[in-house]
Short mmCIF file of C-alpha atoms in Angstrom, two decimals:
data_model
loop_
_atom_site.label_atom_id
_atom_site.label_comp_id
_atom_site.label_asym_id
_atom_site.label_seq_id
_atom_site.Cartn_x
_atom_site.Cartn_y
_atom_site.Cartn_z
CA MET A 8 103.36 33.21 115.04
CA ASP A 9 106.83 34.66 115.69
CA PRO A 10 106.97 38.40 113.99
CA GLU A 11 109.93 37.71 111.61
CA ILE A 12 108.65 34.60 109.88
CA TYR A 13 105.52 36.15 109.85
CA TYR A 14 107.31 39.17 108.10
CA ALA A 15 108.98 36.25 105.79
CA GLU A 16 105.99 34.69 104.57
CA VAL A 17 103.87 37.34 104.14
CA ILE A 18 106.45 39.05 101.99
CA GLU A 19 107.16 35.45 99.70
CA LYS A 20 103.20 35.37 99.33
CA THR A 21 103.38 38.96 97.94
CA ALA A 22 106.42 37.91 95.44
CA THR A 23 104.97 35.13 94.62
CA TYR A 24 101.02 35.96 94.01
CA VAL A 25 100.98 39.80 94.56
CA ASN A 26 104.15 41.66 92.52
CA PRO A 27 107.01 40.56 92.90
CA GLY A 28 108.69 44.10 91.90
CA LEU A 29 106.19 45.57 94.76
CA ALA A 30 107.49 43.15 97.32
CA LYS A 31 111.20 43.88 96.91
CA LEU A 32 110.60 47.58 96.67
CA LEU A 33 108.53 47.61 100.54
CA ALA A 34 111.23 45.32 101.94
CA PHE A 35 114.49 47.19 100.92
CA ALA A 36 112.58 50.41 102.48
CA GLY A 37 111.88 48.91 105.46
CA PHE A 38 108.14 48.59 105.64
CA GLY A 39 106.32 45.84 107.69
CA VAL A 40 103.52 44.10 107.78
CA GLU A 41 100.44 46.12 108.39
CA MET A 42 98.62 44.76 111.24
CA LYS A 43 96.07 47.32 113.13
CA ALA A 44 95.25 50.74 112.65
CA GLU A 45 93.73 53.57 114.70
CA GLY A 46 93.38 57.09 114.48
CA CYS A 47 96.62 58.90 113.56
CA TYR A 48 98.37 55.05 113.64
CA ILE A 49 99.33 52.87 112.23
CA TRP A 50 100.98 49.21 114.12
CA ASP A 51 103.14 46.35 112.86
CA GLN A 52 103.98 43.05 112.78
CA GLU A 53 106.53 43.33 115.42
CA GLY A 54 103.88 45.77 117.43
CA LYS A 55 105.43 48.78 116.61
CA LYS A 56 103.03 52.32 116.21
CA TYR A 57 104.06 54.74 113.41
CA LEU A 58 102.78 58.07 112.53
CA ASP A 59 100.70 58.15 109.62
CA CYS A 60 101.65 60.89 108.41
CA LEU A 61 101.34 58.86 104.83
CA GLY A 62 97.74 58.90 104.97
CA GLY A 63 96.41 56.88 102.55
CA TYR A 64 97.58 59.29 100.07
CA GLY A 65 94.91 61.59 101.34
CA THR A 66 92.06 58.92 102.22
CA PHE A 67 92.87 59.03 106.10
CA ALA A 68 91.49 62.50 106.23
CA LEU A 69 89.52 61.40 109.65
CA GLY A 70 92.30 58.70 110.72
CA HIS A 71 92.27 55.40 110.86
CA ARG A 72 88.88 53.93 112.04
CA HIS A 73 87.01 56.88 112.41
CA PRO A 74 84.41 55.50 114.89
CA LYS A 75 81.84 57.34 113.71
CA VAL A 76 81.95 56.50 110.25
CA VAL A 77 82.31 52.75 111.44
CA GLU A 78 78.84 52.36 113.35
CA ALA A 79 77.49 54.21 110.24
CA VAL A 80 79.08 51.70 107.73
CA LYS A 81 77.92 48.86 110.92
CA ARG A 82 74.55 49.78 110.44
CA GLN A 83 74.04 49.77 107.35
CA LEU A 84 75.62 46.11 106.75
CA ASP A 85 72.80 45.14 109.13
CA ILE A 86 69.99 46.80 107.00
CA MET A 87 71.98 46.40 103.00
CA PRO A 88 75.40 46.55 102.10
CA LEU A 89 74.94 47.09 98.37
CA SER A 90 72.60 48.40 96.08
CA ALA A 91 70.24 45.18 93.94
CA LYS A 92 70.62 47.96 91.53
CA ALA A 93 66.53 48.06 89.90
CA PHE A 94 65.55 50.28 92.81
CA PHE A 95 66.02 53.61 94.14
CA ASN A 96 68.29 53.96 96.86
CA ALA A 97 67.96 56.40 99.58
CA LYS A 98 71.35 56.73 100.53
CA GLN A 99 73.24 57.35 97.26
CA ALA A 100 70.54 59.83 96.93
CA ASP A 101 71.10 61.79 100.39
CA LEU A 102 74.77 61.70 99.79
CA ALA A 103 74.18 63.73 96.28
CA GLU A 104 71.91 65.68 98.07
CA MET A 105 75.16 66.74 100.45
CA LEU A 106 77.20 67.25 98.16
CA ALA A 107 75.14 68.93 95.62
CA LYS A 108 74.35 71.65 98.77
CA ARG A 109 77.93 72.26 99.50
CA ALA A 110 79.39 71.95 96.04
CA PRO A 111 80.20 75.77 94.50
CA LYS A 112 77.18 76.96 92.68
CA GLY A 113 75.77 74.97 90.14
CA LEU A 114 77.39 71.16 90.59
CA GLN A 115 74.04 69.75 91.06
CA TYR A 116 74.37 66.18 89.80
CA THR A 117 76.44 63.33 91.50
CA PHE A 118 77.50 60.14 89.71
CA PHE A 119 78.88 56.82 92.12
CA SER A 120 81.62 55.09 90.83
CA ASN A 121 84.25 52.96 93.35
CA SER A 122 87.67 54.88 92.99
CA GLY A 123 89.78 58.11 91.92
CA THR A 124 90.28 56.93 88.69
CA GLU A 125 86.69 55.57 87.55
CA ALA A 126 85.89 59.31 88.30
CA VAL A 127 88.30 60.68 86.14
CA GLU A 128 86.94 58.41 83.39
CA ALA A 129 83.58 59.20 83.99
CA ALA A 130 84.41 62.56 83.86
CA LEU A 131 86.45 62.61 80.52
CA LYS A 132 83.39 60.92 78.79
CA PHE A 133 81.51 63.82 80.16
CA ALA A 134 83.21 66.25 78.49
CA LYS A 135 82.99 64.64 75.40
CA ALA A 136 79.40 63.41 75.37
CA THR A 137 78.27 67.56 76.68
CA THR A 138 81.00 68.92 73.59
CA GLY A 139 81.08 66.37 70.82
CA LYS A 140 84.63 67.80 70.77
CA ALA A 141 87.47 64.85 71.39
CA LYS A 142 90.61 67.00 72.21
CA ILE A 143 91.24 67.43 76.42
CA VAL A 144 93.90 69.32 77.91
CA SER A 145 96.65 68.09 80.57
CA THR A 146 99.10 69.42 83.05
CA GLN A 147 103.11 68.03 83.09
CA GLY A 148 103.22 66.44 85.97
CA ALA A 149 99.59 66.03 86.67
CA TYR A 150 97.69 62.40 88.28
CA HIS A 151 94.58 60.89 86.91
CA GLY A 152 94.35 57.18 86.97
CA LYS A 153 96.14 54.46 85.65
CA THR A 154 92.73 52.88 83.49
CA ILE A 155 93.26 53.85 79.70
CA GLY A 156 91.58 57.53 80.23
CA ALA A 157 92.63 58.52 82.57
CA LEU A 158 96.61 57.38 82.40
CA ALA A 159 96.35 59.08 78.97
CA THR A 160 96.05 62.44 80.62
CA THR A 161 98.18 61.96 83.35
CA GLY A 162 101.10 63.62 82.79
CA LYS A 163 104.25 60.80 83.07
CA THR A 164 105.42 59.17 80.05
CA LYS A 165 107.14 56.29 81.66
CA TYR A 166 103.79 55.23 83.26
CA GLN A 167 101.90 55.44 79.43
CA LYS A 168 104.69 54.08 77.03
CA ASN A 169 104.05 50.13 77.89
CA PHE A 170 99.92 50.23 77.16
CA GLU A 171 100.05 52.22 73.92
CA PRO A 172 97.87 53.37 72.02
CA LEU A 173 96.00 55.43 74.90
CA MET A 174 93.31 58.01 74.40
CA PRO A 175 94.04 60.41 71.51
CA GLY A 176 93.64 63.96 71.32
CA VAL A 177 95.99 64.86 74.41
CA GLU A 178 97.58 67.86 74.94
CA PHE A 179 100.16 68.82 77.86
CA ILE A 180 101.11 71.82 79.53
CA ASP A 181 102.95 73.23 82.27
CA TYR A 182 100.97 73.28 85.50
CA GLY A 183 100.94 77.40 86.27
CA ASN A 184 101.06 78.97 83.37
CA LEU A 185 98.66 80.20 81.87
CA ASP A 186 99.69 81.78 79.03
CA GLN A 187 100.49 78.02 77.33
CA ALA A 188 96.72 77.35 78.31
CA ARG A 189 95.26 80.31 76.14
CA THR A 190 97.31 78.31 73.34
CA ALA A 191 96.10 75.19 73.98
CA ILE A 192 92.60 75.19 74.72
CA ASP A 193 91.02 76.08 71.82
CA ASN A 194 87.21 76.01 69.85
CA GLN A 195 88.05 72.05 69.27
CA THR A 196 88.53 71.53 73.13
CA ALA A 197 86.24 69.20 74.82
CA ALA A 198 87.98 70.39 78.51
CA MET A 199 90.73 70.74 80.08
CA ILE A 200 91.26 68.94 83.38
CA ILE A 201 93.45 70.06 86.26
CA GLU A 202 94.47 69.11 89.86
CA THR A 203 93.06 72.15 92.14
CA ILE A 204 96.71 71.58 93.92
CA GLN A 205 99.38 68.91 92.40
CA GLY A 206 99.21 65.41 94.25
CA GLU A 207 102.16 63.20 92.36
CA GLY A 208 103.41 66.05 90.49
CA GLY A 209 105.17 66.67 93.98
CA ILE A 210 102.28 68.68 95.84
CA VAL A 211 102.81 71.46 93.27
CA VAL A 212 100.73 75.03 94.52
CA PRO A 213 98.52 77.11 91.48
CA PRO A 214 99.81 80.74 91.92
CA ALA A 215 96.63 82.99 92.26
CA GLY A 216 94.69 83.37 89.84
CA TYR A 217 95.77 80.29 87.75
CA ILE A 218 92.63 77.76 88.19
CA ALA A 219 89.80 81.10 87.60
CA GLY A 220 91.98 82.09 84.22
CA LEU A 221 91.57 78.51 83.84
CA ARG A 222 88.35 78.87 84.09
CA GLU A 223 87.81 82.14 81.91
CA ILE A 224 90.28 80.44 78.84
CA CYS A 225 87.29 77.47 79.05
CA THR A 226 84.63 79.69 79.05
CA ARG A 227 85.56 81.77 76.08
CA ASN A 228 85.82 78.67 73.95
CA GLY A 229 83.13 76.52 74.77
CA ALA A 230 85.41 74.06 76.26
CA LEU A 231 84.64 72.44 80.36
CA LEU A 232 86.82 72.62 83.02
CA ILE A 233 87.22 69.29 84.82
CA ALA A 234 88.41 70.06 88.74
CA ASP A 235 90.01 66.26 89.89
CA GLU A 236 89.83 66.99 93.38
CA VAL A 237 90.13 63.18 94.45
CA GLN A 238 93.17 64.37 96.64
CA THR A 239 91.76 67.83 97.29
CA GLY A 240 88.45 67.19 98.45
CA MET A 241 86.89 67.05 101.36
CA GLY A 242 89.10 69.50 103.04
CA ARG A 243 92.58 68.21 102.49
CA SER A 244 93.60 71.90 101.52
CA GLY A 245 91.74 73.29 104.45
CA THR A 246 88.50 74.65 102.30
CA LEU A 247 85.91 71.02 101.22
CA PHE A 248 86.78 71.78 98.01
CA GLY A 249 90.25 72.87 96.29
CA CYS A 250 88.48 75.31 93.85
CA GLU A 251 86.66 77.10 96.39
CA ALA A 252 90.35 79.11 96.95
CA GLU A 253 89.68 81.04 93.93
CA GLY A 254 86.04 81.03 93.98
CA ILE A 255 85.11 79.04 91.07
CA THR A 256 82.38 76.52 90.03
CA PRO A 257 84.07 73.79 87.28
CA ASP A 258 81.83 72.43 85.06
CA ILE A 259 82.94 68.77 86.39
CA LEU A 260 84.43 67.58 89.73
CA THR A 261 85.39 64.98 91.00
CA LEU A 262 86.16 63.28 94.47
CA ALA A 263 87.01 60.26 96.10
CA LYS A 264 89.62 59.11 98.56
CA ALA A 265 89.19 61.14 101.76
CA LEU A 266 85.21 60.66 101.11
CA GLY A 267 85.20 57.18 102.10
CA GLY A 268 86.14 58.62 105.36
CA GLY A 269 89.46 56.28 105.37
CA VAL A 270 86.67 53.02 105.60
CA MET A 271 85.28 51.98 102.38
CA PRO A 272 86.06 52.86 98.31
CA ILE A 273 84.14 55.58 96.39
CA GLY A 274 83.77 57.88 94.22
CA ALA A 275 82.01 60.26 92.76
CA THR A 276 81.86 62.37 89.72
CA MET A 277 79.73 66.02 90.46
CA GLY A 278 78.19 68.11 87.31
CA THR A 279 75.89 71.04 86.48
CA PRO A 280 72.49 70.07 84.90
CA GLU A 281 73.89 71.22 81.09
CA VAL A 282 76.06 68.28 81.28
CA TRP A 283 73.82 65.71 82.52
CA ASP A 284 70.83 67.13 80.11
CA LYS A 285 73.70 66.03 77.33
CA VAL A 286 75.57 63.18 78.58
CA PHE A 287 72.03 61.31 80.09
CA GLY A 288 68.93 63.03 78.96
CA GLU A 289 68.16 60.74 75.98
CA ASN A 290 69.57 57.66 78.01
CA PRO A 291 69.71 57.30 81.87
CA LEU A 292 71.98 54.58 81.72
CA LEU A 293 74.24 55.77 79.22
CA HIS A 294 77.15 55.07 82.20
CA THR A 295 76.36 52.69 85.05
CA SER A 296 78.49 51.71 87.63
CA THR A 297 77.31 48.23 89.10
CA PHE A 298 78.87 48.92 92.11
CA GLY A 299 79.72 52.35 92.06
CA GLY A 300 76.84 53.57 95.42
CA ASN A 301 76.04 51.36 96.85
CA GLU A 302 74.42 51.60 100.45
CA LEU A 303 77.60 51.42 102.64
CA ALA A 304 80.03 53.66 100.78
CA CYS A 305 76.91 55.92 100.92
CA ALA A 306 76.41 55.48 104.46
CA ALA A 307 80.59 56.24 104.93
CA GLY A 308 80.61 58.81 102.75
CA ILE A 309 77.31 60.50 104.61
CA ALA A 310 78.93 60.04 108.17
CA THR A 311 82.66 61.95 106.81
CA ILE A 312 80.67 64.98 106.20
CA GLN A 313 78.94 64.94 109.24
CA THR A 314 82.02 64.46 110.86
CA ILE A 315 83.46 66.99 109.38
CA GLU A 316 81.37 69.44 109.63
CA GLU A 317 80.14 69.00 113.52
CA ASP A 318 84.03 67.88 114.75
CA GLY A 319 85.34 71.10 113.04
CA LEU A 320 88.07 69.98 110.78
CA LEU A 321 88.74 71.86 108.27
CA GLU A 322 89.71 74.61 110.76
CA ARG A 323 91.31 72.16 112.65
CA CYS A 324 93.27 70.94 109.02
CA ARG A 325 94.04 74.46 108.75
CA LYS A 326 95.62 75.31 111.90
CA MET A 327 97.17 72.09 111.79
CA GLY A 328 98.84 72.54 108.34
CA GLU A 329 100.03 75.96 109.40
CA LYS A 330 101.80 74.18 112.41
CA LEU A 331 103.55 71.30 110.13
CA ILE A 332 104.25 73.72 107.45
CA ALA A 333 105.88 76.24 109.64
CA GLY A 334 108.11 73.48 111.39
CA LEU A 335 108.84 72.25 108.50
CA LYS A 336 110.39 75.37 107.20
CA GLN A 337 112.56 75.78 110.31
CA VAL A 338 114.18 72.43 109.38
CA GLN A 339 114.96 74.02 105.48
CA ILE A 340 116.55 76.46 107.18
CA GLU A 341 119.22 74.66 109.62
CA HIS A 342 119.27 71.85 106.29
CA SER A 343 119.57 74.36 102.99
CA ASP A 344 122.02 72.13 101.51
CA LEU A 345 119.35 68.86 101.89
CA VAL A 346 115.48 70.84 101.64
CA LYS A 347 114.86 73.05 99.11
CA GLU A 348 111.50 74.30 99.79
CA VAL A 349 108.89 73.17 101.57
CA ARG A 350 105.04 74.11 100.35
CA GLY A 351 101.26 73.08 100.46
CA ARG A 352 98.15 74.41 101.90
CA GLY A 353 96.39 72.57 104.91
CA LEU A 354 97.68 69.40 105.21
CA MET A 355 98.63 68.60 102.02
CA ILE A 356 102.62 69.39 102.27
CA GLY A 357 105.37 68.89 100.06
CA VAL A 358 108.93 69.05 100.79
CA GLU A 359 111.45 69.32 98.09
CA LEU A 360 114.55 67.86 98.69
CA THR A 361 118.17 68.99 96.84
CA MET A 362 118.57 65.28 95.14
CA ASP A 363 117.00 62.05 94.86
CA GLU A 364 118.99 59.99 97.24
CA VAL A 365 118.13 62.23 99.39
CA GLY A 366 114.30 61.54 98.77
CA GLU A 367 115.05 57.85 99.50
CA LEU A 368 117.39 57.69 102.82
CA SER A 369 115.14 60.40 104.11
CA VAL A 370 112.02 57.67 104.17
CA ALA A 371 113.58 54.99 105.44
CA GLN A 372 114.73 57.29 108.12
CA MET A 373 111.51 58.68 108.98
CA LEU A 374 110.37 54.38 109.52
CA LYS A 375 112.88 53.67 111.09
CA ARG A 376 112.11 56.60 113.72
CA GLY A 377 108.29 55.48 113.80
CA MET A 378 106.74 57.67 111.01
CA CYS A 379 105.76 56.78 108.32
CA VAL A 380 105.62 59.34 104.35
CA ALA A 381 106.53 59.12 101.33
CA TYR A 382 108.25 60.75 98.27
CA THR A 383 105.09 61.88 95.42
CA LEU A 384 104.74 59.28 92.47
CA ASN A 385 105.37 61.98 89.79
CA ASN A 386 108.54 63.68 91.43
CA PRO A 387 110.93 61.67 94.39
CA ARG A 388 112.70 65.03 95.96
CA VAL A 389 108.95 65.32 97.23
CA ILE A 390 108.63 64.13 100.04
CA ARG A 391 104.27 64.39 100.64
CA PHE A 392 102.98 65.20 104.50
CA GLU A 393 99.26 64.50 103.94
CA PRO A 394 98.15 63.12 107.89
CA PRO A 395 94.50 62.69 109.60
CA PHE A 396 92.98 66.51 109.76
CA ILE A 397 92.36 65.21 113.47
CA ILE A 398 96.39 64.98 114.35
CA SER A 399 97.43 66.72 117.49
CA GLU A 400 99.45 69.88 118.16
CA SER A 401 102.12 67.13 120.45
CA GLU A 402 102.01 64.90 117.15
CA VAL A 403 103.12 67.37 115.18
CA ASP A 404 105.83 68.61 117.01
CA PHE A 405 107.02 64.50 116.71
CA ALA A 406 106.81 64.97 113.16
CA VAL A 407 108.84 68.27 112.51
CA GLU A 408 111.35 66.31 115.41
CA THR A 409 111.41 62.97 113.16
CA PHE A 410 112.23 64.84 110.02
CA ARG A 411 114.70 66.99 111.12
CA SER A 412 116.95 63.69 112.91
CA ALA A 413 115.95 61.61 109.81
CA ILE A 414 117.85 64.67 107.29
CA ALA A 415 120.41 65.47 109.61
CA GLU A 416 122.03 61.06 109.71
CA THR A 417 120.60 61.00 105.85
CA SER A 418 123.42 64.05 105.82
CA GLU A 419 125.72 62.17 108.01
CA LEU A 420 125.12 59.60 106.03
CA LEU A 421 125.93 60.95 102.34
CA ALA A 422 128.79 63.02 104.51
CA SER A 423 130.79 59.49 105.04
CA LEU A 424 129.75 58.62 100.97
CA VAL A 425 132.21 61.54 99.43
#
């Protein structure tokens, strides 16, 4: 079929049967139809190739269709795809063991679900069950998901107002401010939920000592610390878990996105024996998931961890991240009127621009040049760069040059409007 006709048909079906507003937004931005993907690249309906520096918001840590993960899932598909839920599940047990042996000491148990927001829902329930308290402290600009409980802790009112009343008892403080945390976290607090690096808030790296400070405040007040590592987990920030940067153990830790190796959806909520005893001690079926921990997803998770370790991808993530940040900072120097700041850790990088319009225009310009990026959900002035860990040095160079030329043309476009 003619690519233009096919594109028009997909837009029409999306607008008619999926989401009219989304169809309009994607078409306006210039996004085509994703047809295939491999490694660091996506191809559209016209056969145009794009370097994927969005990475599924952190999902494609290993790139698209990593052969080791694909092969593990194919093998499992021929044996048993989904759990019957009445028998022991060996793949689930194996993945849980692998996570426990690699996570911060004390996080022994894992409950598996299908997504990040489900992992957060479990974490919030577990915190309440463990402490017998209801108050949750979160941060402005936080993103923990859009299901009703997780949404209540997501620090952006535009996503909340149409669904109120939400889960009560949530208090928001500024990210990175320990003084506010000392006031908000009290003896009525069930938990503080925190991203070790804020993702949708604009790739905000906390000040040194912040996460460790929260750990101490929570411990002193009998509150739990929930580390939301849905984006940072599985190496995105250069260590397998983001909380490793300050050497602390949260009471509960959530994972998703990259854990499935870019092949299968999976969520995970890890916790200590103390948490598990309070939640499941009297009723092991108090919180369950029909599809959570299925064999296909767990096979993908096992292969993902093995690949990260066998291929040295944590070190590669750090090395490529340093190179990408250095290149982007050079563009910042050249265009300081439009580029305010470059920040990040590992391959979780944000470029903050000086105005909203720059973000929208530059995304379109980069797409036109064969690179896929997007701005962060809660801060449209920040362009996120979260490419696969397997990105090469030459691809990093291409990403920097594409950003440079996109910013230069955006500058020209804005100048012509004055």
